[in-house]
Amino acid sequence: MITLYDCATAPSPRRARIFLAEKGVPHETVPVDLRSGEQLGEDFRRINPQCTVPALVTEEGAVLTDNAGIAAYLEARYPEPPLLGRTPLERAEIASWQWRVEFEGLMAVAEALRNGSPAMAGRALPGPVDYAQIPALAERGLARLQHFLAVLNAHLEGRDFIAAGQFSVADITAVVAVDFARVVKVRPGEAHPHLLRWREAMEARGTMR
């Protein structure tokens, strides 16, 4: 049985949860309390020395500690339905948009939150090393996020999905990024009608928990 080390309030493990749900893969869940710093304790370090979630223990016993590796494993182990594309061009387009959504959207939110929130003082980056906040990066993250929402809204005009005309990992990451933006008080609104339509359709899938 696959085991997912998870945190219900964090964006990164949510991506893995949605991927597993879309694949219909049965798994066990072990919650990790990030608020109390459980991920930094010795017990969890033995599972993932990077001190981050998600961590996925495969059926073979290997431990995967990032969403890229988790997605690659699950796609190969459970190929239906495909979430990374089938043809070379589909896979290329999905990979390209996955990278853009992660870097331009999700990382922009993280940049704003981790460099601007008093609760994140000394924890500007996840992982075992403490890094000081840089307030200017919080401002840049907010600017990047607003630009990302505008770009994504324009891209979604006339489209049901972000890439290759099909639901994919790019949609999963985008849902998480758009929802995560609320932690820095940014939400799509009247200026983003195509984005709002797409987000409503994603919710109707029933896997976006």
mmCIF file of C-alpha atoms in Angstrom:
data_model
loop_
_atom_site.group_PDB
_atom_site.id
_atom_site.type_symbol
_atom_site.label_atom_id
_atom_site.label_comp_id
_atom_site.label_asym_id
_atom_site.label_seq_id
_atom_site.Cartn_x
_atom_site.Cartn_y
_atom_site.Cartn_z
ATOM 1 C CA MET A 1 0.000 0.000 0.000
ATOM 2 C CA ILE A 2 1.261 3.468 -0.901
ATOM 3 C CA THR A 3 1.657 5.853 2.037
ATOM 4 C CA LEU A 4 1.408 9.630 1.710
ATOM 5 C CA TYR A 5 2.875 11.871 4.381
ATOM 6 C CA ASP A 6 0.530 14.821 4.163
ATOM 7 C CA CYS A 7 -0.548 18.117 5.687
ATOM 8 C CA ALA A 8 -4.118 19.195 5.008
ATOM 9 C CA THR A 9 -3.333 22.928 5.081
ATOM 10 C CA ALA A 10 -0.223 22.968 2.866
ATOM 11 C CA PRO A 11 -0.240 23.412 -0.924
ATOM 12 C CA SER A 12 2.493 20.976 -1.925
ATOM 13 C CA PRO A 13 0.962 17.811 -0.446
ATOM 14 C CA ARG A 14 -2.413 18.898 -1.804
ATOM 15 C CA ARG A 15 -0.980 18.497 -5.312
ATOM 16 C CA ALA A 16 -0.069 14.893 -4.516
ATOM 17 C CA ARG A 17 -3.496 14.246 -2.968
ATOM 18 C CA ILE A 18 -5.289 15.476 -6.084
ATOM 19 C CA PHE A 19 -3.007 13.448 -8.357
ATOM 20 C CA LEU A 20 -3.732 10.312 -6.341
ATOM 21 C CA ALA A 21 -7.472 11.056 -6.364
ATOM 22 C CA GLU A 22 -7.551 11.580 -10.129
ATOM 23 C CA LYS A 23 -5.726 8.292 -10.613
ATOM 24 C CA GLY A 24 -7.994 6.529 -8.129
ATOM 25 C CA VAL A 25 -4.999 5.080 -6.306
ATOM 26 C CA PRO A 26 -5.737 3.633 -2.850
ATOM 27 C CA HIS A 27 -3.279 4.785 -0.223
ATOM 28 C CA GLU A 28 -2.740 5.374 3.445
ATOM 29 C CA THR A 29 -2.295 8.914 4.784
ATOM 30 C CA VAL A 30 -0.052 9.968 7.651
ATOM 31 C CA PRO A 31 -0.629 13.592 8.746
ATOM 32 C CA VAL A 32 2.389 15.786 9.490
ATOM 33 C CA ASP A 33 1.765 18.867 11.656
ATOM 34 C CA LEU A 34 3.729 21.667 10.012
ATOM 35 C CA ARG A 35 2.438 24.269 12.475
ATOM 36 C CA SER A 36 4.152 22.526 15.358
ATOM 37 C CA GLY A 37 7.290 21.867 13.312
ATOM 38 C CA GLU A 38 6.823 18.104 13.230
ATOM 39 C CA GLN A 39 8.567 18.024 9.838
ATOM 40 C CA LEU A 40 11.770 19.180 11.534
ATOM 41 C CA GLY A 41 11.745 16.463 14.193
ATOM 42 C CA GLU A 42 14.020 13.449 14.179
ATOM 43 C CA ASP A 43 11.203 10.988 13.468
ATOM 44 C CA PHE A 44 10.213 12.686 10.232
ATOM 45 C CA ARG A 45 13.813 13.428 9.239
ATOM 46 C CA ARG A 46 14.364 9.683 9.113
ATOM 47 C CA ILE A 47 11.625 9.531 6.479
ATOM 48 C CA ASN A 48 12.568 12.693 4.598
ATOM 49 C CA PRO A 49 15.808 14.479 5.535
ATOM 50 C CA GLN A 50 14.625 17.461 3.452
ATOM 51 C CA CYS A 51 11.961 18.090 6.127
ATOM 52 C CA THR A 52 9.205 18.735 3.591
ATOM 53 C CA VAL A 53 5.863 17.277 2.595
ATOM 54 C CA PRO A 54 4.662 15.509 0.612
ATOM 55 C CA ALA A 55 6.648 12.352 1.047
ATOM 56 C CA LEU A 56 5.310 9.263 -0.667
ATOM 57 C CA VAL A 57 6.374 5.740 0.220
ATOM 58 C CA THR A 58 5.893 3.582 -2.871
ATOM 59 C CA GLU A 59 4.709 -0.005 -2.997
ATOM 60 C CA GLU A 60 8.349 -0.961 -3.549
ATOM 61 C CA GLY A 61 9.421 0.876 -0.386
ATOM 62 C CA ALA A 62 11.173 3.826 -2.022
ATOM 63 C CA VAL A 63 10.494 7.279 -0.582
ATOM 64 C CA LEU A 64 9.723 10.085 -3.051
ATOM 65 C CA THR A 65 10.014 13.576 -1.607
ATOM 66 C CA ASP A 66 8.883 15.988 -4.321
ATOM 67 C CA ASN A 67 5.862 16.355 -6.566
ATOM 68 C CA ALA A 68 7.856 15.867 -9.768
ATOM 69 C CA GLY A 69 9.060 12.449 -8.647
ATOM 70 C CA ILE A 70 5.665 11.498 -7.230
ATOM 71 C CA ALA A 71 3.896 12.405 -10.474
ATOM 72 C CA ALA A 72 6.439 10.537 -12.596
ATOM 73 C CA TYR A 73 6.124 7.414 -10.461
ATOM 74 C CA LEU A 74 2.325 7.414 -10.321
ATOM 75 C CA GLU A 75 2.003 8.059 -14.061
ATOM 76 C CA ALA A 76 4.277 5.115 -14.842
ATOM 77 C CA ARG A 77 2.777 2.825 -12.209
ATOM 78 C CA TYR A 78 -0.853 3.783 -12.926
ATOM 79 C CA PRO A 79 -0.957 5.065 -16.524
ATOM 80 C CA GLU A 80 -4.730 5.563 -16.692
ATOM 81 C CA PRO A 81 -5.994 8.181 -16.843
ATOM 82 C CA PRO A 82 -2.903 9.925 -18.221
ATOM 83 C CA LEU A 83 -2.075 13.191 -16.441
ATOM 84 C CA LEU A 84 1.255 13.901 -18.161
ATOM 85 C CA GLY A 85 0.031 13.414 -21.737
ATOM 86 C CA ARG A 86 0.206 10.528 -24.211
ATOM 87 C CA THR A 87 1.949 11.758 -27.346
ATOM 88 C CA PRO A 88 5.347 13.486 -27.401
ATOM 89 C CA LEU A 89 3.747 16.845 -28.226
ATOM 90 C CA GLU A 90 1.112 16.494 -25.507
ATOM 91 C CA ARG A 91 3.766 15.636 -22.965
ATOM 92 C CA ALA A 92 5.881 18.602 -24.048
ATOM 93 C CA GLU A 93 3.000 21.077 -23.839
ATOM 94 C CA ILE A 94 1.859 19.794 -20.451
ATOM 95 C CA ALA A 95 5.410 19.831 -19.080
ATOM 96 C CA SER A 96 5.913 23.388 -20.303
ATOM 97 C CA TRP A 97 2.735 24.683 -18.681
ATOM 98 C CA GLN A 98 3.390 22.681 -15.535
ATOM 99 C CA TRP A 99 6.730 24.446 -15.196
ATOM 100 C CA ARG A 100 5.178 27.874 -15.854
ATOM 101 C CA VAL A 101 2.348 27.398 -13.388
ATOM 102 C CA GLU A 102 4.729 26.163 -10.711
ATOM 103 C CA PHE A 103 7.378 28.844 -11.222
ATOM 104 C CA GLU A 104 5.242 31.857 -12.144
ATOM 105 C CA GLY A 105 2.247 31.062 -9.937
ATOM 106 C CA LEU A 106 2.913 28.761 -7.007
ATOM 107 C CA MET A 107 6.421 30.026 -6.344
ATOM 108 C CA ALA A 108 5.233 33.629 -6.542
ATOM 109 C CA VAL A 109 2.744 32.977 -3.746
ATOM 110 C CA ALA A 110 5.386 31.206 -1.684
ATOM 111 C CA GLU A 111 7.810 34.077 -2.247
ATOM 112 C CA ALA A 112 5.244 36.612 -1.031
ATOM 113 C CA LEU A 113 4.161 34.534 1.967
ATOM 114 C CA ARG A 114 7.502 33.338 3.234
ATOM 115 C CA ASN A 115 9.190 36.718 2.917
ATOM 116 C CA GLY A 116 6.273 38.771 4.218
ATOM 117 C CA SER A 117 4.535 36.839 6.987
ATOM 118 C CA PRO A 118 5.741 37.381 10.574
ATOM 119 C CA ALA A 119 4.923 33.715 11.213
ATOM 120 C CA MET A 120 7.600 32.779 8.661
ATOM 121 C CA ALA A 121 10.390 34.844 10.237
ATOM 122 C CA GLY A 122 13.611 32.870 9.846
ATOM 123 C CA ARG A 123 11.840 30.320 7.611
ATOM 124 C CA ALA A 124 11.911 32.053 4.230
ATOM 125 C CA LEU A 125 12.521 28.716 2.503
ATOM 126 C CA PRO A 126 11.197 25.273 3.393
ATOM 127 C CA GLY A 127 13.605 22.555 4.434
ATOM 128 C CA PRO A 128 16.149 21.880 7.169
ATOM 129 C CA VAL A 129 18.014 25.209 6.871
ATOM 130 C CA ASP A 130 16.712 28.476 8.341
ATOM 131 C CA TYR A 131 16.883 31.461 5.977
ATOM 132 C CA ALA A 132 16.116 35.085 6.770
ATOM 133 C CA GLN A 133 13.257 36.885 5.083
ATOM 134 C CA ILE A 134 13.900 39.463 2.346
ATOM 135 C CA PRO A 135 10.952 41.905 2.382
ATOM 136 C CA ALA A 136 11.588 43.050 -1.197
ATOM 137 C CA LEU A 137 10.958 39.503 -2.361
ATOM 138 C CA ALA A 138 7.504 39.605 -0.770
ATOM 139 C CA GLU A 139 6.677 42.678 -2.853
ATOM 140 C CA ARG A 140 8.042 41.042 -5.983
ATOM 141 C CA GLY A 141 6.064 37.875 -5.280
ATOM 142 C CA LEU A 142 2.805 39.824 -5.123
ATOM 143 C CA ALA A 143 3.583 41.570 -8.407
ATOM 144 C CA ARG A 144 4.483 38.268 -10.059
ATOM 145 C CA LEU A 145 1.274 36.702 -8.776
ATOM 146 C CA GLN A 146 -0.947 39.420 -10.217
ATOM 147 C CA HIS A 147 0.780 39.056 -13.582
ATOM 148 C CA PHE A 148 0.375 35.276 -13.447
ATOM 149 C CA LEU A 149 -3.373 35.511 -12.862
ATOM 150 C CA ALA A 150 -3.753 37.878 -15.805
ATOM 151 C CA VAL A 151 -1.704 35.617 -18.092
ATOM 152 C CA LEU A 152 -3.573 32.491 -17.012
ATOM 153 C CA ASN A 153 -6.943 34.177 -17.487
ATOM 154 C CA ALA A 154 -6.024 35.221 -21.036
ATOM 155 C CA HIS A 155 -4.710 31.746 -21.827
ATOM 156 C CA LEU A 156 -7.913 30.074 -20.639
ATOM 157 C CA GLU A 157 -10.158 32.061 -22.956
ATOM 158 C CA GLY A 158 -11.864 29.433 -25.120
ATOM 159 C CA ARG A 159 -10.126 26.573 -23.307
ATOM 160 C CA ASP A 160 -11.428 24.025 -20.818
ATOM 161 C CA PHE A 161 -7.975 22.923 -19.702
ATOM 162 C CA ILE A 162 -4.575 24.538 -19.419
ATOM 163 C CA ALA A 163 -2.602 22.296 -21.763
ATOM 164 C CA ALA A 164 -3.027 19.850 -24.644
ATOM 165 C CA GLY A 165 -6.830 20.045 -24.566
ATOM 166 C CA GLN A 166 -7.039 17.663 -21.602
ATOM 167 C CA PHE A 167 -7.035 17.619 -17.828
ATOM 168 C CA SER A 168 -3.462 17.276 -16.642
ATOM 169 C CA VAL A 169 -0.981 17.880 -13.871
ATOM 170 C CA ALA A 170 -0.818 21.507 -15.063
ATOM 171 C CA ASP A 171 -4.453 21.967 -14.043
ATOM 172 C CA ILE A 172 -3.756 20.388 -10.658
ATOM 173 C CA THR A 173 -0.865 22.729 -9.948
ATOM 174 C CA ALA A 174 -2.816 25.731 -11.180
ATOM 175 C CA VAL A 175 -5.781 24.961 -8.912
ATOM 176 C CA VAL A 176 -3.452 24.745 -5.937
ATOM 177 C CA ALA A 177 -1.632 27.958 -6.898
ATOM 178 C CA VAL A 178 -4.825 29.952 -7.435
ATOM 179 C CA ASP A 179 -6.326 28.730 -4.160
ATOM 180 C CA PHE A 180 -3.080 29.183 -2.225
ATOM 181 C CA ALA A 181 -2.988 32.838 -3.278
ATOM 182 C CA ARG A 182 -5.630 33.605 -0.670
ATOM 183 C CA VAL A 183 -2.953 33.375 2.042
ATOM 184 C CA VAL A 184 -1.477 36.606 0.649
ATOM 185 C CA LYS A 185 -4.958 38.096 0.154
ATOM 186 C CA VAL A 186 -5.026 37.727 -3.626
ATOM 187 C CA ARG A 187 -8.028 36.157 -5.338
ATOM 188 C CA PRO A 188 -9.224 36.104 -8.948
ATOM 189 C CA GLY A 189 -12.133 38.466 -9.554
ATOM 190 C CA GLU A 190 -14.102 40.274 -12.240
ATOM 191 C CA ALA A 191 -10.952 40.842 -14.263
ATOM 192 C CA HIS A 192 -10.473 37.053 -14.567
ATOM 193 C CA PRO A 193 -13.726 35.605 -15.999
ATOM 194 C CA HIS A 194 -12.062 32.751 -17.901
ATOM 195 C CA LEU A 195 -10.018 31.767 -14.868
ATOM 196 C CA LEU A 196 -13.123 31.756 -12.669
ATOM 197 C CA ARG A 197 -15.038 29.613 -15.178
ATOM 198 C CA TRP A 198 -12.168 27.120 -15.335
ATOM 199 C CA ARG A 199 -11.843 27.014 -11.535
ATOM 200 C CA GLU A 200 -15.550 26.266 -11.154
ATOM 201 C CA ALA A 201 -15.244 23.422 -13.658
ATOM 202 C CA MET A 202 -12.257 22.023 -11.775
ATOM 203 C CA GLU A 203 -14.257 21.999 -8.534
ATOM 204 C CA ALA A 204 -16.989 19.979 -10.218
ATOM 205 C CA ARG A 205 -14.518 17.103 -10.723
ATOM 206 C CA GLY A 206 -14.816 16.279 -7.017
ATOM 207 C CA THR A 207 -11.096 15.584 -6.510
ATOM 208 C CA MET A 208 -9.836 19.023 -5.483
ATOM 209 C CA ARG A 209 -9.747 18.417 -1.749
#
